[in-house]
mmCIF file of C-alpha atoms in Angstrom:
data_model
loop_
_atom_site.group_PDB
_atom_site.id
_atom_site.type_symbol
_atom_site.label_atom_id
_atom_site.label_comp_id
_atom_site.label_asym_id
_atom_site.label_seq_id
_atom_site.Cartn_x
_atom_site.Cartn_y
_atom_site.Cartn_z
ATOM 1 C CA MET F 1 0.009 0.007 -0.006
ATOM 2 C CA THR F 2 1.043 3.618 -0.423
ATOM 3 C CA SER F 3 0.997 5.947 2.554
ATOM 4 C CA ASP F 4 -1.171 8.641 0.906
ATOM 5 C CA PHE F 5 -2.779 7.150 -2.210
ATOM 6 C CA PRO F 6 -2.771 8.283 -4.992
ATOM 7 C CA PHE F 7 0.324 10.253 -4.027
ATOM 8 C CA LEU F 8 3.763 8.639 -3.673
ATOM 9 C CA THR F 9 6.945 9.408 -1.783
ATOM 10 C CA ARG F 10 10.151 9.054 -3.806
ATOM 11 C CA SER F 11 10.895 5.810 -1.930
ATOM 12 C CA GLU F 12 7.443 4.391 -2.724
ATOM 13 C CA PHE F 13 7.920 5.371 -6.376
ATOM 14 C CA GLY F 14 11.197 3.440 -6.396
ATOM 15 C CA ASN F 15 9.437 0.378 -5.010
ATOM 16 C CA CYS F 16 6.614 0.724 -7.569
ATOM 17 C CA ILE F 17 8.932 0.806 -10.589
ATOM 18 C CA GLU F 18 10.922 -2.160 -9.268
ATOM 19 C CA GLU F 19 7.663 -4.101 -8.901
ATOM 20 C CA PHE F 20 6.715 -3.169 -12.454
ATOM 21 C CA GLU F 21 10.099 -4.347 -13.799
ATOM 22 C CA ARG F 22 9.715 -7.642 -11.897
ATOM 23 C CA ALA F 23 6.182 -8.214 -13.250
ATOM 24 C CA TYR F 24 6.750 -7.132 -16.893
ATOM 25 C CA GLY F 25 10.450 -7.752 -17.434
ATOM 26 C CA ALA F 26 9.855 -11.000 -19.331
ATOM 27 C CA VAL F 27 7.363 -9.462 -21.817
ATOM 28 C CA VAL F 28 8.441 -5.806 -22.153
ATOM 29 C CA ASP F 29 11.837 -4.191 -22.838
ATOM 30 C CA VAL F 30 11.991 -2.483 -19.451
ATOM 31 C CA GLU F 31 14.620 -1.586 -16.857
ATOM 32 C CA VAL F 32 14.977 0.526 -13.751
ATOM 33 C CA ARG F 33 17.751 3.077 -14.324
ATOM 34 C CA LYS F 34 19.643 5.352 -11.956
ATOM 35 C CA SER F 35 20.249 8.958 -12.973
ATOM 36 C CA ARG F 36 23.386 10.981 -12.328
ATOM 37 C CA GLY F 37 21.581 12.447 -9.332
ATOM 38 C CA SER F 38 21.062 8.891 -7.972
ATOM 39 C CA HIS F 39 17.293 8.978 -8.501
ATOM 40 C CA THR F 40 15.689 5.970 -10.177
ATOM 41 C CA TYR F 41 13.302 6.002 -13.114
ATOM 42 C CA LEU F 42 11.744 3.373 -15.351
ATOM 43 C CA SER F 43 12.757 2.993 -18.989
ATOM 44 C CA ILE F 44 10.574 1.176 -21.513
ATOM 45 C CA HIS F 45 11.585 0.764 -25.173
ATOM 46 C CA LYS F 46 9.594 -0.535 -28.064
ATOM 47 C CA PRO F 47 9.960 -0.556 -31.839
ATOM 48 C CA LEU F 48 7.901 1.819 -33.947
ATOM 49 C CA PHE F 49 6.367 0.017 -36.893
ATOM 50 C CA LEU F 50 4.970 1.788 -39.905
ATOM 51 C CA GLY F 51 1.671 -0.075 -39.647
ATOM 52 C CA GLN F 52 0.782 1.533 -36.297
ATOM 53 C CA ASN F 53 -1.498 4.084 -37.942
ATOM 54 C CA ASN F 54 -3.374 3.325 -41.129
ATOM 55 C CA ASP F 55 -5.215 6.624 -41.522
ATOM 56 C CA ASP F 56 -3.218 7.946 -44.487
ATOM 57 C CA ALA F 57 -3.508 6.990 -48.132
ATOM 58 C CA VAL F 58 -0.423 5.570 -49.848
ATOM 59 C CA ASP F 59 1.093 5.566 -53.308
ATOM 60 C CA SER F 60 2.214 2.131 -54.427
ATOM 61 C CA ASP F 61 5.225 3.469 -56.351
ATOM 62 C CA ILE F 62 7.358 4.508 -53.367
ATOM 63 C CA GLU F 63 10.820 3.163 -54.050
ATOM 64 C CA ASP F 64 13.110 4.593 -51.390
ATOM 65 C CA VAL F 65 11.795 3.508 -47.985
ATOM 66 C CA GLU F 66 14.426 5.418 -45.978
ATOM 67 C CA ASP F 67 13.531 8.828 -47.525
ATOM 68 C CA ALA F 68 9.758 8.318 -47.672
ATOM 69 C CA ASP F 69 7.308 9.784 -45.190
ATOM 70 C CA PRO F 70 6.252 6.949 -42.824
ATOM 71 C CA ALA F 71 2.627 8.074 -43.055
ATOM 72 C CA HIS F 72 2.653 6.996 -46.705
ATOM 73 C CA LEU F 73 4.427 3.712 -46.141
ATOM 74 C CA ASP F 74 2.313 1.979 -43.529
ATOM 75 C CA THR F 75 0.162 0.032 -45.963
ATOM 76 C CA VAL F 76 3.076 -0.746 -48.307
ATOM 77 C CA CYS F 77 5.339 -2.089 -45.557
ATOM 78 C CA PRO F 78 3.063 -2.751 -42.592
ATOM 79 C CA THR F 79 5.679 -4.572 -40.532
ATOM 80 C CA LEU F 80 8.742 -2.455 -41.332
ATOM 81 C CA GLU F 81 10.448 -1.179 -38.170
ATOM 82 C CA TYR F 82 10.746 2.569 -38.671
ATOM 83 C CA GLY F 83 12.291 3.627 -35.371
ATOM 84 C CA ARG F 84 12.288 3.298 -31.592
ATOM 85 C CA ILE F 85 10.026 4.725 -28.924
ATOM 86 C CA GLU F 86 11.518 5.511 -25.502
ATOM 87 C CA TYR F 87 9.164 5.834 -22.562
ATOM 88 C CA HIS F 88 10.475 6.979 -19.204
ATOM 89 C CA VAL F 89 8.422 6.931 -16.022
ATOM 90 C CA VAL F 90 9.867 9.597 -13.740
ATOM 91 C CA TYR F 91 8.890 10.745 -10.268
ATOM 92 C CA SER F 92 7.578 14.314 -9.928
ATOM 93 C CA ALA F 93 8.413 15.715 -6.487
ATOM 94 C CA SER F 94 6.050 18.624 -7.135
ATOM 95 C CA TRP F 95 3.028 16.532 -8.093
ATOM 96 C CA ARG F 96 4.052 13.439 -6.063
ATOM 97 C CA VAL F 97 2.970 11.139 -8.909
ATOM 98 C CA PRO F 98 4.710 9.488 -11.856
ATOM 99 C CA VAL F 99 5.131 11.433 -15.100
ATOM 100 C CA LEU F 100 5.394 9.723 -18.500
ATOM 101 C CA TYR F 101 8.129 11.066 -20.788
ATOM 102 C CA VAL F 102 8.440 9.945 -24.388
ATOM 103 C CA ARG F 103 10.903 10.368 -27.231
ATOM 104 C CA VAL F 104 10.675 8.830 -30.686
ATOM 105 C CA HIS F 105 13.589 8.439 -33.128
ATOM 106 C CA THR F 106 13.567 7.098 -36.653
ATOM 107 C CA ASN F 107 16.167 4.509 -37.576
ATOM 108 C CA ALA F 108 18.003 7.345 -39.320
ATOM 109 C CA GLY F 109 18.344 9.080 -35.917
ATOM 110 C CA VAL F 110 15.793 11.820 -36.556
ATOM 111 C CA GLU F 111 13.767 12.807 -33.495
ATOM 112 C CA MET F 112 10.052 13.246 -34.172
ATOM 113 C CA ASP F 113 8.123 16.295 -32.976
ATOM 114 C CA CYS F 114 4.916 16.309 -30.903
ATOM 115 C CA THR F 115 2.599 16.577 -33.905
ATOM 116 C CA ARG F 116 4.198 13.628 -35.707
ATOM 117 C CA VAL F 117 4.269 11.495 -32.564
ATOM 118 C CA THR F 118 0.598 12.221 -31.895
ATOM 119 C CA ASP F 119 -0.277 11.439 -35.535
ATOM 120 C CA MET F 120 1.540 8.084 -35.421
ATOM 121 C CA LEU F 121 0.765 6.908 -31.885
ATOM 122 C CA VAL F 122 -2.637 8.312 -30.931
ATOM 123 C CA THR F 123 -5.115 6.638 -33.252
ATOM 124 C CA ASP F 124 -8.180 6.772 -31.014
ATOM 125 C CA SER F 125 -10.150 9.962 -31.701
ATOM 126 C CA LYS F 126 -11.612 10.025 -28.155
ATOM 127 C CA VAL F 127 -8.128 9.889 -26.640
ATOM 128 C CA ARG F 128 -6.924 12.600 -29.014
ATOM 129 C CA GLY F 129 -9.914 14.806 -28.134
ATOM 130 C CA ALA F 130 -9.298 14.360 -24.404
ATOM 131 C CA MET F 131 -5.626 15.284 -24.838
ATOM 132 C CA ASP F 132 -6.511 18.417 -26.798
ATOM 133 C CA ALA F 133 -9.039 19.455 -24.128
ATOM 134 C CA VAL F 134 -6.370 19.774 -21.403
ATOM 135 C CA GLU F 135 -5.781 23.451 -20.588
ATOM 136 C CA PHE F 136 -2.554 25.270 -21.480
ATOM 137 C CA GLY F 137 -1.928 23.733 -24.893
ATOM 138 C CA GLY F 138 -2.953 20.098 -24.498
ATOM 139 C CA ALA F 139 -1.726 17.134 -22.504
ATOM 140 C CA LEU F 140 1.460 16.463 -24.503
ATOM 141 C CA GLY F 141 4.189 19.064 -24.088
ATOM 142 C CA ILE F 142 7.967 19.365 -24.281
ATOM 143 C CA GLN F 143 10.336 19.947 -21.392
ATOM 144 C CA ASP F 144 13.726 18.821 -20.177
ATOM 145 C CA HIS F 145 13.743 15.351 -18.727
ATOM 146 C CA PRO F 146 14.364 15.959 -14.984
ATOM 147 C CA GLU F 147 16.915 13.161 -14.652
ATOM 148 C CA LEU F 148 18.701 13.458 -18.056
ATOM 149 C CA ASN F 149 18.438 17.216 -18.801
ATOM 150 C CA GLU F 150 17.500 16.437 -22.414
ATOM 151 C CA PRO F 151 14.299 17.528 -24.176
ATOM 152 C CA PHE F 152 11.503 14.953 -24.099
ATOM 153 C CA MET F 153 7.779 15.078 -24.726
ATOM 154 C CA TYR F 154 5.769 14.419 -21.597
ATOM 155 C CA LEU F 155 2.188 13.932 -20.457
ATOM 156 C CA HIS F 156 1.326 16.654 -18.008
ATOM 157 C CA PRO F 157 0.549 15.131 -14.565
ATOM 158 C CA CYS F 158 -2.079 17.688 -13.489
ATOM 159 C CA HIS F 159 -4.988 15.173 -13.567
ATOM 160 C CA THR F 160 -3.094 12.015 -12.553
ATOM 161 C CA ALA F 161 -4.113 11.972 -8.878
ATOM 162 C CA THR F 162 -7.767 12.748 -9.666
ATOM 163 C CA LEU F 163 -7.871 10.047 -12.332
ATOM 164 C CA LEU F 164 -6.349 7.364 -10.091
ATOM 165 C CA ARG F 165 -8.578 8.341 -7.170
ATOM 166 C CA ALA F 166 -11.728 8.109 -9.356
ATOM 167 C CA VAL F 167 -10.893 4.944 -11.300
ATOM 168 C CA ALA F 168 -9.578 2.618 -8.586
ATOM 169 C CA PRO F 169 -12.833 2.320 -6.590
ATOM 170 C CA ALA F 170 -14.953 2.273 -9.765
ATOM 171 C CA ARG F 171 -13.077 -0.782 -11.042
ATOM 172 C CA GLY F 172 -13.002 -2.424 -7.636
ATOM 173 C CA VAL F 173 -9.226 -2.572 -7.747
ATOM 174 C CA GLU F 174 -6.945 -1.945 -4.813
ATOM 175 C CA ILE F 175 -3.902 -0.133 -6.133
ATOM 176 C CA ASP F 176 -0.745 -0.777 -4.156
ATOM 177 C CA GLN F 177 2.991 -0.720 -4.907
ATOM 178 C CA ARG F 178 2.765 -4.005 -6.848
ATOM 179 C CA ASN F 179 0.310 -2.673 -9.455
ATOM 180 C CA TYR F 180 0.510 1.134 -9.163
ATOM 181 C CA ILE F 181 2.580 1.721 -12.318
ATOM 182 C CA SER F 182 0.690 -0.827 -14.452
ATOM 183 C CA SER F 183 -2.653 0.635 -13.304
ATOM 184 C CA TRP F 184 -1.493 4.175 -14.029
ATOM 185 C CA LEU F 185 -0.087 3.209 -17.459
ATOM 186 C CA SER F 186 -3.313 1.436 -18.347
ATOM 187 C CA LEU F 187 -5.018 4.817 -17.883
ATOM 188 C CA THR F 188 -2.418 7.124 -19.435
ATOM 189 C CA GLY F 189 -0.338 5.052 -21.830
ATOM 190 C CA ALA F 190 -2.864 5.161 -24.682
ATOM 191 C CA ALA F 191 -2.169 8.884 -25.039
ATOM 192 C CA VAL F 192 1.292 8.023 -26.411
ATOM 193 C CA GLY F 193 0.726 4.554 -27.869
ATOM 194 C CA LEU F 194 1.892 2.576 -24.854
ATOM 195 C CA PHE F 195 -0.257 -0.493 -24.254
ATOM 196 C CA LEU F 196 0.804 -3.145 -21.765
ATOM 197 C CA PRO F 197 0.543 -6.839 -22.689
ATOM 198 C CA SER F 198 -1.185 -9.277 -20.413
ATOM 199 C CA ILE F 199 1.135 -11.069 -18.040
ATOM 200 C CA PRO F 200 0.695 -14.520 -16.597
ATOM 201 C CA HIS F 201 -0.234 -14.521 -12.909
#
């Protein structure tokens, strides 16, 4: 259990991400990392495939896959790995909840901007509408990663506590350190294309 659910202390956050790594380590590319400042955060990596969003039309005469816009390739090469998605779950001392940071690179090393990431990863129109409705420019913004001091996109944590507080009792789920991160990601991950697989119990 956490001492002040849905809020976490830094120590509780550390326990939560270790529990997540233990539970999902066999099915997700995940690891707990330590920053230069000795704080821990969770790193999840997954490949970005062109077939993740099939909303755009495509010309069948595209010859150079490396130079082509991925939005026009997803039906030509639906299983082609186009890049990598980095997700970092970082503790916010101000909000006392986890914050989801994301960065997407193509295989050519080009970092994608917020608009492109949203176009490729957020395919559900209801999720996209909810993200756009968040005050001050939407739910997905850009700021320096607090542990790495590098620019990342992030989901603003302003509604995290309210969301967790409302959803846990409604689903009849007790959220503790063993399932805090997986419960939170099941609510927020869709906003940046992060869906957790089922794990054997």
